[in-house]
Tab-separated table of C-alpha atoms in Angstrom:
chain	number	residue	atom	x	y	z
Z	66	MET	CA	-65.916	-3.492	87.356
Z	67	ASP	CA	-64.133	-5.257	84.468
Z	68	ALA	CA	-60.402	-5.803	84.590
Z	69	GLY	CA	-59.645	-3.184	81.917
Z	70	ARG	CA	-61.580	-0.465	83.716
Z	71	GLY	CA	-59.918	-1.393	87.021
Z	72	MET	CA	-56.458	-1.081	85.480
Z	73	LEU	CA	-57.424	2.247	83.910
Z	74	VAL	CA	-58.650	3.724	87.196
Z	75	THR	CA	-55.642	2.383	89.130
Z	76	GLY	CA	-53.285	3.814	86.531
Z	77	TRP	CA	-54.811	7.295	86.699
Z	78	VAL	CA	-54.664	7.258	90.499
Z	79	MET	CA	-50.992	6.211	90.426
Z	80	LEU	CA	-50.207	8.867	87.815
Z	81	ALA	CA	-51.883	11.622	89.828
Z	82	ALA	CA	-50.205	10.535	93.083
Z	83	GLY	CA	-46.815	10.377	91.384
Z	84	LEU	CA	-47.126	13.825	89.828
Z	85	LEU	CA	-48.298	15.258	93.154
Z	86	SER	CA	-45.244	13.741	94.874
Z	87	VAL	CA	-42.904	15.218	92.256
Z	88	VAL	CA	-44.425	18.702	92.522
Z	89	ALA	CA	-44.472	18.618	96.343
Z	90	SER	CA	-40.895	17.390	96.741
Z	91	LEU	CA	-39.481	19.798	94.151
Z	92	GLY	CA	-41.381	22.619	95.823
Z	93	ALA	CA	-39.975	21.632	99.222
Z	94	LEU	CA	-36.452	21.542	97.772
Z	95	ARG	CA	-36.818	25.024	96.326
Z	96	LEU	CA	-38.455	26.362	99.487
Z	97	ASN	CA	-35.870	24.980	101.920
Z	98	TYR	CA	-32.565	24.820	100.048
Z	99	GLY	CA	-30.480	26.684	97.517
Z	100	THR	CA	-27.046	26.531	95.940
Z	101	ALA	CA	-24.530	29.252	95.217
Z	102	ASP	CA	-21.053	29.479	93.781
Z	103	VAL	CA	-18.285	31.288	95.647
Z	104	ARG	CA	-17.091	34.264	93.603
Z	105	GLY	CA	-14.261	35.549	95.758
Z	106	GLY	CA	-11.483	34.516	98.092
Z	107	SER	CA	-12.729	36.027	101.339
Z	108	MET	CA	-13.775	32.659	102.793
Z	109	ALA	CA	-10.607	30.719	101.958
Z	110	PRO	CA	-9.482	28.193	102.967
Z	111	THR	CA	-12.964	27.019	104.040
Z	112	TYR	CA	-14.545	27.866	100.682
Z	113	ARG	CA	-12.498	28.838	97.660
Z	114	LEU	CA	-13.226	30.683	94.447
Z	115	GLY	CA	-15.515	28.561	92.269
Z	116	ASP	CA	-16.730	26.252	95.044
Z	117	ASP	CA	-20.418	25.382	95.066
Z	118	VAL	CA	-22.116	25.610	98.453
Z	119	LEU	CA	-25.452	24.234	99.622
Z	120	TYR	CA	-27.441	26.448	101.954
Z	121	ALA	CA	-30.597	26.057	103.980
Z	122	ARG	CA	-32.927	28.993	103.529
Z	123	VAL	CA	-33.793	31.042	106.617
Z	124	ASP	CA	-36.594	33.525	107.075
Z	125	GLY	CA	-34.773	36.160	109.099
Z	126	ASP	CA	-35.492	34.525	112.459
Z	127	GLY	CA	-32.551	35.166	114.774
Z	128	ASP	CA	-32.954	31.723	116.306
Z	129	GLU	CA	-31.958	30.158	112.987
Z	130	VAL	CA	-28.561	31.891	112.880
Z	131	ARG	CA	-25.888	31.136	115.464
Z	132	ARG	CA	-22.367	32.231	116.209
Z	133	GLY	CA	-19.960	30.345	113.928
Z	134	ASP	CA	-22.458	29.794	111.106
Z	135	VAL	CA	-21.474	30.647	107.550
Z	136	VAL	CA	-24.321	32.621	106.017
Z	137	LEU	CA	-25.339	34.193	102.738
Z	138	PHE	CA	-26.791	37.674	103.054
Z	139	SER	CA	-27.820	40.632	100.952
Z	140	ALA	CA	-26.343	44.087	101.570
Z	141	PRO	CA	-26.550	46.031	98.290
Z	142	ASP	CA	-25.644	49.292	100.026
Z	143	ARG	CA	-22.246	47.818	100.945
Z	144	TYR	CA	-21.693	45.396	98.079
Z	145	PRO	CA	-23.083	46.763	94.789
Z	146	GLY	CA	-24.265	44.247	92.240
Z	147	GLY	CA	-27.114	42.643	94.125
Z	148	GLY	CA	-25.442	39.283	94.687
Z	149	LEU	CA	-25.374	37.338	97.936
Z	150	VAL	CA	-22.296	37.695	100.159
Z	151	VAL	CA	-20.807	34.751	102.070
Z	152	GLN	CA	-19.317	35.460	105.525
Z	153	ARG	CA	-19.141	33.887	108.975
Z	154	VAL	CA	-21.185	34.967	111.999
Z	155	ILE	CA	-18.839	36.048	114.794
Z	156	GLY	CA	-21.310	37.840	117.028
Z	157	VAL	CA	-25.084	37.871	117.517
Z	158	GLY	CA	-27.303	40.373	119.299
Z	159	GLY	CA	-25.914	41.295	122.718
Z	160	ASP	CA	-22.374	39.984	122.086
Z	161	ARG	CA	-19.325	42.154	122.672
Z	162	ILE	CA	-16.580	41.597	120.082
Z	163	VAL	CA	-13.079	42.874	120.874
Z	164	CYS	CA	-9.997	42.604	118.680
Z	165	CYS	CA	-7.496	41.474	119.518
Z	166	GLU	CA	-5.440	39.688	122.193
Z	167	GLY	CA	-1.948	38.453	121.449
Z	168	GLU	CA	0.377	39.235	118.564
Z	169	GLY	CA	0.737	38.037	114.975
Z	170	SER	CA	-0.699	34.611	114.284
Z	171	ALA	CA	-1.425	34.264	118.002
Z	172	ARG	CA	-3.953	37.094	117.941
Z	173	ARG	CA	-7.458	36.131	119.000
Z	174	LEU	CA	-10.787	37.877	119.056
Z	175	THR	CA	-12.645	37.870	122.327
Z	176	VAL	CA	-16.394	37.341	122.483
Z	177	ASN	CA	-17.979	38.400	125.748
Z	178	GLY	CA	-14.553	38.491	127.378
Z	179	ARG	CA	-13.435	35.016	126.255
Z	180	ALA	CA	-10.907	34.146	123.572
Z	181	PHE	CA	-12.736	32.998	120.452
Z	182	GLU	CA	-10.980	30.028	118.881
Z	183	GLU	CA	-11.145	30.104	115.092
Z	184	PRO	CA	-9.393	27.090	113.563
Z	185	TYR	CA	-10.859	27.959	110.162
Z	186	VAL	CA	-9.086	31.318	109.644
Z	187	LYS	CA	-6.375	31.399	107.027
Z	188	ASP	CA	-2.880	31.143	108.515
Z	189	GLY	CA	-4.412	31.293	111.991
Z	190	ASP	CA	-4.481	35.108	111.930
Z	191	ALA	CA	-7.678	36.533	113.416
Z	192	ASN	CA	-7.285	40.012	111.929
Z	193	GLY	CA	-4.925	39.902	108.967
Z	194	PRO	CA	-3.229	43.249	108.337
Z	195	PHE	CA	-6.194	45.246	109.599
Z	196	PRO	CA	-4.467	47.875	111.745
Z	197	GLN	CA	-7.305	49.012	113.935
Z	198	ARG	CA	-8.499	47.514	117.142
Z	199	TYR	CA	-12.237	47.405	117.519
Z	200	ASP	CA	-14.688	46.949	120.329
Z	201	VAL	CA	-18.233	46.326	119.124
Z	202	ARG	CA	-21.395	45.654	121.066
Z	203	VAL	CA	-23.705	43.890	118.613
Z	204	PRO	CA	-27.209	45.423	118.675
Z	205	GLN	CA	-30.160	43.096	119.106
Z	206	GLY	CA	-31.407	41.761	115.802
Z	207	ARG	CA	-28.045	42.255	114.082
Z	208	LEU	CA	-24.937	40.195	113.295
Z	209	PHE	CA	-21.192	40.882	113.238
Z	210	LEU	CA	-19.689	39.074	110.221
Z	211	LEU	CA	-16.138	38.322	109.114
Z	212	GLY	CA	-14.540	36.372	106.285
Z	213	ASP	CA	-12.242	33.458	107.089
Z	214	HIS	CA	-9.432	35.022	105.029
Z	215	ARG	CA	-9.000	38.143	107.134
Z	216	LEU	CA	-6.288	39.446	104.801
Z	217	ASN	CA	-8.731	39.451	101.887
Z	218	SER	CA	-12.181	40.131	103.300
Z	219	ARG	CA	-14.183	43.345	103.208
Z	220	ASP	CA	-16.449	42.569	106.127
Z	221	SER	CA	-17.921	44.161	109.261
Z	222	ARG	CA	-14.540	45.658	110.184
Z	223	PHE	CA	-14.808	48.080	107.250
Z	224	PHE	CA	-18.229	49.506	108.112
Z	225	ALA	CA	-17.758	50.565	111.710
Z	226	ASP	CA	-19.811	53.740	111.220
Z	227	ASP	CA	-22.893	51.699	110.336
Z	228	HIS	CA	-24.109	50.002	113.543
Z	229	GLY	CA	-20.569	48.872	114.324
Z	230	GLY	CA	-20.351	47.118	110.970
Z	231	THR	CA	-23.184	44.743	111.814
Z	232	VAL	CA	-25.957	43.678	109.425
Z	233	PRO	CA	-29.616	42.992	110.256
Z	234	VAL	CA	-30.613	39.371	110.717
Z	235	GLU	CA	-33.344	39.939	108.098
Z	236	ALA	CA	-30.607	40.363	105.475
Z	237	VAL	CA	-29.622	36.713	105.817
Z	238	ARG	CA	-30.983	34.495	103.058
Z	239	GLY	CA	-29.408	31.178	103.969
Z	240	ARG	CA	-27.075	29.218	106.222
Z	241	VAL	CA	-24.419	27.069	104.552
Z	242	THR	CA	-24.868	23.432	105.500
Z	243	GLU	CA	-22.918	20.225	104.979
Z	244	ASP	CA	-25.908	18.117	106.041
Z	245	ARG	CA	-27.382	16.797	102.803
Z	246	LEU	CA	-29.815	14.306	104.328
Z	247	GLY	CA	-32.816	16.545	103.758
Z	248	VAL	CA	-31.829	17.098	100.137
Z	249	VAL	CA	-31.288	13.375	99.596
Z	250	LEU	CA	-34.695	12.517	101.090
Z	251	LEU	CA	-36.488	15.099	98.965
Z	252	ALA	CA	-34.613	13.999	95.851
Z	253	GLY	CA	-35.593	10.409	96.645
Z	254	ALA	CA	-39.230	11.462	96.989
Z	255	THR	CA	-38.993	13.177	93.611
Z	256	LEU	CA	-37.567	10.056	91.965
Z	257	PHE	CA	-40.183	7.840	93.619
Z	258	GLY	CA	-42.959	10.129	92.414
Z	259	LEU	CA	-41.568	10.105	88.886
Z	260	LEU	CA	-41.376	6.312	88.813
Z	261	LEU	CA	-44.887	6.037	90.258
Z	262	ALA	CA	-46.216	8.407	87.600
Z	263	ILE	CA	-44.559	6.401	84.817
Z	264	ALA	CA	-45.927	3.135	86.220
Z	265	GLY	CA	-49.379	4.708	86.491
Z	266	LEU	CA	-49.270	5.893	82.876
Z	267	ILE	CA	-48.274	2.423	81.686
Z	268	CYS	CA	-51.052	0.853	83.750
Z	269	ALA	CA	-53.629	3.341	82.431
Z	270	LEU	CA	-52.612	2.719	78.815
Z	271	ALA	CA	-52.775	-1.026	79.350
Z	272	GLY	CA	-56.240	-0.726	80.880
Z	273	ARG	CA	-57.439	1.469	78.033
Z	274	THR	CA	-56.136	-1.000	75.461
Z	275	ARG	CA	-57.791	-3.914	77.236
Z	276	ARG	CA	-61.146	-2.136	77.433
Z	277	HIS	CA	-61.160	-1.380	73.717
Z	278	ARG	CA	-59.952	-4.794	72.536
Z	279	PRO	CA	-62.610	-6.395	70.227
Z	280	ALA	CA	-64.407	-9.402	71.734
Z	281	GLU	CA	-63.242	-12.713	70.282
Z	282	PHE	CA	-65.839	-14.628	68.253
Z	283	ASP	CA	-66.593	-17.926	69.977
Z	284	THR	CA	-68.036	-20.405	67.414
Z	285	GLU	CA	-69.074	-22.864	70.132
Z	286	LEU	CA	-71.851	-20.487	71.230
Z	287	TRP	CA	-73.497	-20.481	67.854
Z	288	PRO	CA	-75.425	-23.467	66.455
Z	289	ALA	CA	-74.519	-24.608	62.996
Z	290	HIS	CA	-77.126	-24.068	60.269
Z	291	PHE	CA	-77.198	-26.274	57.199
């Protein structure tokens, strides 16, 4: 195989591998992660109006959602408009949620009979001005959800007549994450694939040019005729 043809073949292989890497890594990013902007104040001070959040997509498997997670879920019957709602998981299937012990800012929820420490709630108040006590046994396959700003959150407390205010695990679309390693690795794979594709294209063009370059006329191979 001549040098020009070798460069051409190598270039096409590099180009194809690079494009495949770009498509695969972008597909993995879209399949596993998403971003959303916070459109209300119910999760302050953790997430404020206008904040962008990164979330890992979940497929409705209860094992992927744990107590304390901040999740995005869909509940169009409760929140018209079709957008995703951001709230925190307080109870999972089988948990008993009782509100509240203590008074004022010292009030605490109990989960399965134990005080549930929530350092993220605004002003340290576990229930805001919500006047009612509640005692909810979370059905299997469902979640009890609250906002971190209990004074300004229309959450499970307001839908007690519907399975104790809980939502099905299948409604969850993603879990907010601060771990960006996976995103960085996939973005790096995308960049690497792009660079490889560019290098392959350059190599292929160079090989094509070399193959089609006219042969130089060598006068030493031809006898002189007088």
